[in-house]
Coordinates of C-alpha atoms in Angstrom, one line a residue:
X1 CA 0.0 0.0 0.0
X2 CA 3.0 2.3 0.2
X3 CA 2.7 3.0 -3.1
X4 CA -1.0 4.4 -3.0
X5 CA -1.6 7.8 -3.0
X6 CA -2.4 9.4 0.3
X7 CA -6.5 10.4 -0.6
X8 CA -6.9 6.9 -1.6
X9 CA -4.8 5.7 2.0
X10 CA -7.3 7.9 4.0
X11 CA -10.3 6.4 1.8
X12 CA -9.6 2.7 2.6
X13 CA -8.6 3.4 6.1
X14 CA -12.1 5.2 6.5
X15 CA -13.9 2.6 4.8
X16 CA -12.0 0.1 7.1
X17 CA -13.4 1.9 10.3
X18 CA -17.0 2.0 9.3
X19 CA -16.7 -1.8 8.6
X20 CA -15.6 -2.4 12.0
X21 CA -18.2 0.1 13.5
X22 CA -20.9 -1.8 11.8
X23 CA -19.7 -5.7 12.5
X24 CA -18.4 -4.5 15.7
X25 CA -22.4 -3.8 17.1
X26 CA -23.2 -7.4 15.2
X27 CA -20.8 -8.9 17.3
X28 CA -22.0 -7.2 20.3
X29 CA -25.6 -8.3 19.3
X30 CA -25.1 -11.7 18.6
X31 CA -22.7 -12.3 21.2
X32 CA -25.2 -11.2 23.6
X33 CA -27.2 -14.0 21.9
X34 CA -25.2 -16.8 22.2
X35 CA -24.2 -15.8 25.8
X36 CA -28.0 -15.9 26.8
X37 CA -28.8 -19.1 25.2
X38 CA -25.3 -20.8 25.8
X39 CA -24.9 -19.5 29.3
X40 CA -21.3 -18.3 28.6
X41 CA -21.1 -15.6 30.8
X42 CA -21.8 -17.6 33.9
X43 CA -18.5 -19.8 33.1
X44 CA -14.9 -18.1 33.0
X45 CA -14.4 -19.5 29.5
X46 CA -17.0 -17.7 28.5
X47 CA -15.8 -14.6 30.0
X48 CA -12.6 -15.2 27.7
X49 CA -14.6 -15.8 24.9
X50 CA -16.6 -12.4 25.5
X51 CA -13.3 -10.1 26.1
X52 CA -12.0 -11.9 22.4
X53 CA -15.0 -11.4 20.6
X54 CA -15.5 -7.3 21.1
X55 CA -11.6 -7.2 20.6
X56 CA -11.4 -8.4 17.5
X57 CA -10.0 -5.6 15.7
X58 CA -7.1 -4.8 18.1
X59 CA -6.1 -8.8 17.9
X60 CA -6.2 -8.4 13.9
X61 CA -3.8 -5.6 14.2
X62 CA -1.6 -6.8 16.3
X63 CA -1.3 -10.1 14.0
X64 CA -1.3 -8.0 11.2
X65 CA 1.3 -5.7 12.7
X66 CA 3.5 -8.9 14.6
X67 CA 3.3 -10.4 11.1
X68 CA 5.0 -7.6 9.2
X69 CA 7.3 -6.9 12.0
X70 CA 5.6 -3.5 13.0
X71 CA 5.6 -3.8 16.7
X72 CA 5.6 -0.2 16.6
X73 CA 2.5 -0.1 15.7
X74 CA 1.2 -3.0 17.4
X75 CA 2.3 -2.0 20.9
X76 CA 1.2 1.9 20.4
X77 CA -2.4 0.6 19.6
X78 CA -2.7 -1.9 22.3
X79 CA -1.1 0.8 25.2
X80 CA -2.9 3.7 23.7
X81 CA -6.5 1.2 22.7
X82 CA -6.3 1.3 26.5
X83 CA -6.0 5.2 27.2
X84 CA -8.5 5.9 24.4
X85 CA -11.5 3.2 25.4
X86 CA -11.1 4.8 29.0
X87 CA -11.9 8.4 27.4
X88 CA -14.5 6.1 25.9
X89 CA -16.3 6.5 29.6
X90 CA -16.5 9.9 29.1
X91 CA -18.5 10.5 25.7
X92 CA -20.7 7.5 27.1
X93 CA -21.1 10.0 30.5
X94 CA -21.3 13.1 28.5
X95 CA -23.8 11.7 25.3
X96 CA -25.5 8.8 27.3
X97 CA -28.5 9.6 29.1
X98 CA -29.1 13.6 29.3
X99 CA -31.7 15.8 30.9
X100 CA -32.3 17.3 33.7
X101 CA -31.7 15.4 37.1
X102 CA -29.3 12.9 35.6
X103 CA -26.8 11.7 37.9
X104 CA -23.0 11.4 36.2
X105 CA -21.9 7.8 35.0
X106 CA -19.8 7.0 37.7
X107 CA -22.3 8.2 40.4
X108 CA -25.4 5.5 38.5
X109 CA -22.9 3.0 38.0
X110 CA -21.0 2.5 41.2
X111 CA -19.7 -1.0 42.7
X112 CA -16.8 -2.6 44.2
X113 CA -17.2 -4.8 41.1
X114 CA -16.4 -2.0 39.1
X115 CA -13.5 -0.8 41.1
X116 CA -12.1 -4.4 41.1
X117 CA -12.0 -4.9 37.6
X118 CA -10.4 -1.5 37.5
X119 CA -7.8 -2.4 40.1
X120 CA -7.5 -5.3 37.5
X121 CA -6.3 -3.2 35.0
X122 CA -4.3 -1.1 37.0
X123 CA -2.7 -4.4 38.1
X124 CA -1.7 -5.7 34.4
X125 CA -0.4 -2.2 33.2
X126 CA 2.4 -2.5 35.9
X127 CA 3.6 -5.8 34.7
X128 CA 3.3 -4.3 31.4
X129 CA 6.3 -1.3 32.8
X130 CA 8.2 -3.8 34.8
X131 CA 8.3 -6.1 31.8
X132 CA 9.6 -3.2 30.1
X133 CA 12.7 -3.2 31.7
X134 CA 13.7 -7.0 31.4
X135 CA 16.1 -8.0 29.1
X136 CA 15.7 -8.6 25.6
X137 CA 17.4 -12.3 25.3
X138 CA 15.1 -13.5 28.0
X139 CA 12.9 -16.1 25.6
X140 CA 12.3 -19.1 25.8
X141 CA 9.8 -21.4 23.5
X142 CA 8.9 -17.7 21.9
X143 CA 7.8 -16.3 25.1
X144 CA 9.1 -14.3 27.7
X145 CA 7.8 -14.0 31.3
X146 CA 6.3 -10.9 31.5
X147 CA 4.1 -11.5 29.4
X148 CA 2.7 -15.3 30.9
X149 CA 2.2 -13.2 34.0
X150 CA 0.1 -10.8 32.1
X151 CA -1.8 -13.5 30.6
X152 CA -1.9 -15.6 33.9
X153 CA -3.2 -12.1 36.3
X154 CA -5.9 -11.5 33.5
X155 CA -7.3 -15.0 34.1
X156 CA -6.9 -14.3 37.9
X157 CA -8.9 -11.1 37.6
X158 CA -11.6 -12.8 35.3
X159 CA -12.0 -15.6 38.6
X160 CA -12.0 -12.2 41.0
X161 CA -14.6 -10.6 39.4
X162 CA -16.5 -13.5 38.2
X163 CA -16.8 -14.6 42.4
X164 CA -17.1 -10.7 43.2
X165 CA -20.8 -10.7 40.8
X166 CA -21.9 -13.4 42.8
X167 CA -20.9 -12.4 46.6
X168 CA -19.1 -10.1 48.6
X169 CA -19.0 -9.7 52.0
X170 CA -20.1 -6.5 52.3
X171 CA -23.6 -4.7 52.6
X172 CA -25.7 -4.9 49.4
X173 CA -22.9 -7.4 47.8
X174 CA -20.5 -3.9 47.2
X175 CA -23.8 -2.2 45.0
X176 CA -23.9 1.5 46.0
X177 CA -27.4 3.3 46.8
X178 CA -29.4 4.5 44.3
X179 CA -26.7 2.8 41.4
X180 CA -27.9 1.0 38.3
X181 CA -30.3 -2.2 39.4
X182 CA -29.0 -4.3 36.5
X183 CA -27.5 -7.2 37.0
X184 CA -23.5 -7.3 36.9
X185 CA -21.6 -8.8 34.0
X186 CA -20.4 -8.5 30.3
X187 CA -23.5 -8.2 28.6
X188 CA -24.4 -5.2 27.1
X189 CA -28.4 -5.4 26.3
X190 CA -31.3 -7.3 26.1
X191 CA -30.4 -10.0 23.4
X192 CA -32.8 -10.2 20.6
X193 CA -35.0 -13.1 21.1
X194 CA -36.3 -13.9 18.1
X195 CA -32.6 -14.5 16.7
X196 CA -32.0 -17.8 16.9
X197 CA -28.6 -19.7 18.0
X198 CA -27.4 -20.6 14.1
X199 CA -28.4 -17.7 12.7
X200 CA -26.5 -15.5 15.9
X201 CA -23.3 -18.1 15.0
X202 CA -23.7 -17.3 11.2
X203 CA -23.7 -13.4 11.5
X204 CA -20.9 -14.0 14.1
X205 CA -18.5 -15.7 12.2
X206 CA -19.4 -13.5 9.4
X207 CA -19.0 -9.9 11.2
X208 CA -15.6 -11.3 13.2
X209 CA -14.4 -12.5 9.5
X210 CA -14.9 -9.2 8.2
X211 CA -13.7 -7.1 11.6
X212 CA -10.4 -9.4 11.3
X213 CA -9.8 -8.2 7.3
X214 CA -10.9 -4.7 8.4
X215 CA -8.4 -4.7 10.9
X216 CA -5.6 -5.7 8.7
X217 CA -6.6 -3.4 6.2
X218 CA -6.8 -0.5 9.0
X219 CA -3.1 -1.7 10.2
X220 CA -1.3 -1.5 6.4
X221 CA -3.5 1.9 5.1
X222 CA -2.9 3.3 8.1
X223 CA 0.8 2.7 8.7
X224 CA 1.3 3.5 4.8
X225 CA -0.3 6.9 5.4
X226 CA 1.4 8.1 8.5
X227 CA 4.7 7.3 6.6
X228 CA 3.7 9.6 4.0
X229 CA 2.6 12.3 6.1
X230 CA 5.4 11.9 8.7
X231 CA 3.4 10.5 11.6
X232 CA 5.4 8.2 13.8
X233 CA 4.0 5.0 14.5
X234 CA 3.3 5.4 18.3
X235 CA 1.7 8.7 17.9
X236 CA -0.7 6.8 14.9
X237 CA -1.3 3.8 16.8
X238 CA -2.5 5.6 19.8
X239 CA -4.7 8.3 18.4
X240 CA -6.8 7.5 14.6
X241 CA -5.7 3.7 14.7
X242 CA -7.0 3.7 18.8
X243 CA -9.7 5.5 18.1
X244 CA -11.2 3.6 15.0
X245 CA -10.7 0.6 16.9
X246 CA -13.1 2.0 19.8
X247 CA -15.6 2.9 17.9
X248 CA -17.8 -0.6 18.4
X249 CA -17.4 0.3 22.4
X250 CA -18.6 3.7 21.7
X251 CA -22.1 2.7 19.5
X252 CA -23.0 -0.3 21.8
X253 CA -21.7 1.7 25.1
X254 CA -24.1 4.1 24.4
X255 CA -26.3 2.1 23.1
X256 CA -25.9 0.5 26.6
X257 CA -26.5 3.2 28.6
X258 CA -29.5 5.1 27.1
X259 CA -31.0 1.8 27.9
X260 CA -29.8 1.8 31.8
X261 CA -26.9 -0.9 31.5
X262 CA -24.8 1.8 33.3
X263 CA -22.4 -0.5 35.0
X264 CA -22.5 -3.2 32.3
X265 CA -21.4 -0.5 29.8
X266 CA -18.1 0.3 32.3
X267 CA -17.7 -3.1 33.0
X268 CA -16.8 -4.0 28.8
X269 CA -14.9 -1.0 29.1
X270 CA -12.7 -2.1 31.9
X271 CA -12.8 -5.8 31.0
X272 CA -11.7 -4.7 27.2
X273 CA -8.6 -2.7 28.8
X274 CA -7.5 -5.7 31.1
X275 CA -7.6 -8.1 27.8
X276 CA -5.9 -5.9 25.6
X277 CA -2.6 -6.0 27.1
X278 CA -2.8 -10.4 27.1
X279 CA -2.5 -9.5 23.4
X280 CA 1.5 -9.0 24.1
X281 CA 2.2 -12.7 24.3
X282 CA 0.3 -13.1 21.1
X283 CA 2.8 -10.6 19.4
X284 CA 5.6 -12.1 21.0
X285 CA 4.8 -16.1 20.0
X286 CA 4.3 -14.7 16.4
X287 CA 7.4 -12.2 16.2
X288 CA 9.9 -15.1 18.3
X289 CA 11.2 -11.9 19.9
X290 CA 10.8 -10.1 23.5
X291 CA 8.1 -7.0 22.4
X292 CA 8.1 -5.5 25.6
X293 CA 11.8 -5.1 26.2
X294 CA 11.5 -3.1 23.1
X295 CA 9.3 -0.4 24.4
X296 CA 10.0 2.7 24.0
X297 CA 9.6 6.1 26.2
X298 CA 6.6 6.6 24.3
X299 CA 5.1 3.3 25.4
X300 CA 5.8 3.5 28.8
X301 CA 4.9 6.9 28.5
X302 CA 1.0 5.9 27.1
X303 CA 1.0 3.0 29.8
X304 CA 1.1 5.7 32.7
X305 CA -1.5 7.7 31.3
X306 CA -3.8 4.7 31.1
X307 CA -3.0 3.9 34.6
X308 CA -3.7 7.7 35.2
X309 CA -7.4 7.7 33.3
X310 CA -7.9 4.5 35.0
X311 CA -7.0 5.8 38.8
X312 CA -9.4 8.9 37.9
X313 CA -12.1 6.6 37.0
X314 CA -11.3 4.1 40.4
X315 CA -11.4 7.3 42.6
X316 CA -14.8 8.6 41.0
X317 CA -16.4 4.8 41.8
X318 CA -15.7 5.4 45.2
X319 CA -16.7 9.3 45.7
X320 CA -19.4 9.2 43.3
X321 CA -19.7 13.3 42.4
X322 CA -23.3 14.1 41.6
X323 CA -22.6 17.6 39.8
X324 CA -22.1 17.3 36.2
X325 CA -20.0 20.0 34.7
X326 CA -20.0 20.8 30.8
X327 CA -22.7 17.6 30.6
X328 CA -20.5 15.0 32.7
X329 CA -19.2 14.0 35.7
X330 CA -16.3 15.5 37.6
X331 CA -14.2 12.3 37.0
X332 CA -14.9 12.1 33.3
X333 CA -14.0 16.1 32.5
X334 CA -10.5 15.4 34.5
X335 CA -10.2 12.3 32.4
X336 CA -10.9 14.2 28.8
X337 CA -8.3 17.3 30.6
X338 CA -6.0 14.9 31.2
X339 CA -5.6 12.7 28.3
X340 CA -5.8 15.8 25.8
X341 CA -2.4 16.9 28.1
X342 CA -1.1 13.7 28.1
X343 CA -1.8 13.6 24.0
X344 CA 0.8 16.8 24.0
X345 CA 3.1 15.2 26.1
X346 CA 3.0 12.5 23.6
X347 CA 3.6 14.8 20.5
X348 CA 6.8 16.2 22.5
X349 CA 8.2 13.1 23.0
X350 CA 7.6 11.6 19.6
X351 CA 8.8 14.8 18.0
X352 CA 12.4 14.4 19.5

């Protein structure tokens, strides 16, 4: 594609997006299906299964990127997926449910749940830093340890919050006053009922087929236009590759939460984060080589900034503001504030 020109790049890599923003609601449609009638989300592999299916498009890019020997790429769009889908919470707080009397996301969607799964990604980012800092040599069989712990903590954190949806020990099983009445989990609407199971694992197969080609095609347009315009591939992962990937999580989110999920909607959010980074040890079995010792200052750099939005998000679980400034919540304004500074910091690093 490097040889296209750069209207035709931006064309394809538009086209790309609204392919994955259309399959990407099938997905969440007939996943939502096949977890009613299959009981998936009651097991922890079907938890997995869940967190794969609405990632599909940052698991084709990072195959697509491994594959090609773009790690650039591959690690700026997980580390910055991650920053972006949190700003995610914000347009769901800010376009969501409006009028007067609404309470702020964060303040209708408040559980230790929530702040668990949160914790959980707080949790795998640092692994992803000290991981950073090993050695590159250290691999063995095509994989390094940093990035079996990531895998192995995610599947800890599914079993945490799995047993946390069921029972804690505290009043009200860790549910706030006044907070969303839906029950907890990954599901992000009423399924459709009158879809039946094949037809649900037809359209499946079919929209993950096409979000997996659209994500490949987003990964080589993409990458062949910021070369041409002089966009390093950091900065381009973690800002229009990020955000086309997000934009499934921002139609069904607010999809979501006009319809009252509230904490469902946070929960894919937060879940999505915790899985994205398990996608380094599928970079590093396909590349043979150590992709986090590679990481750059501008990795780290988007890593603590997703730690950041996440931390913001964890503290506004707990204090619950009720005042909504500029249409959201206190939590979510410092979160947009904070990641548009941290998207400077980013330019200043990436321009030398």
């Amino acid at each position: 594609m490097n040889t296209l020109p750069l209207w035709l790049l931006v064309l394809i890599f538009v086209a790309g997006a609204a392919v994955i923003w259309v399959a990407g609601i099938q997905l969440s449609k007939t996943t939502d299906v096949l977890d009613k009638r299959l009981h998936l989300g009651s097991a922890l592999g079907g938890l997995i299964v869940l967190a794969v299916a609405t990632n599909l498009p940052e698991i084709a890019i990072t195959v697509s990127a491994a594959l090609s020997g773009n790690i650039e790429v591959a690690t700026g769009n997980i580390l910055g997926g991650i920053a972006m889908q949190t700003v995610v919470l914000a347009v769901l707080d800010l376009f969501g449910r409006r009028g007067k009397g609404v309470r702020p996301l964060t303040y209708r969607a408040a559980s230790l749940t929530l702040v668990l799964e949160a914790v959980v990604v707080v949790a795998v980012l640092s692994v992803v830093v000290a991981g950073s800092q090993l050695p590159a040599g250290l691999v063995f069989a095509r994989v390094t340890p940093d990035v079996l712990v990531i895998a192995a903590l995610w599947i800890v954190g599914l079993m945490l919050v799995q047993r946390s949806g069921s029972h804690l020990p505290w009043h009200e099983d860790g549910a706030a006053p006044d907070s969303s009445p839906h029950p907890r989990g990954h599901r992000r609407h009423t399924p459709d009922k009158k879809m039946s199971v094949t037809k649900a694992a037809i359209v499946f197969a079919v929209s993950a087929l096409a979000t997996l080609v659209a994500g490949v095609v987003l990964e080589r347009a993409g990458d062949a236009a910021s070369s041409q315009i002089g966009l390093s591939g950091v900065l381009f992962g973690a800002t229009f590759l990020a955000l086309a990937t997000s934009l499934p999580e921002i139609s069904t989110g607010l999809q979501a939460v006009k319809q009252g999920d509230d904490n469902l909607a946070m929960s894919d959010i937060f879940g999505g984060n915790a899985f994205l980074p398990v996608l380094f040890l599928v970079a590093t079995i396909i590349s043979g080589a150590s992709v986090l010792s590679h990481a750059n200052s501008s990795d780290i750099y988007l890593t603590a900034l997703a730690v950041l939005l996440t931390l913001i998000y964890i503290v506004g679980l707990i204090f619950r503001p009720s005042r909504r400034i500029l249409g959201m919540g206190v939590d979510s304004l410092t979160v947009v504030v904070v990641y548009a500074v941290g998207i400077l910091g980013l330019l200043s690093i990436t321009s030398g």
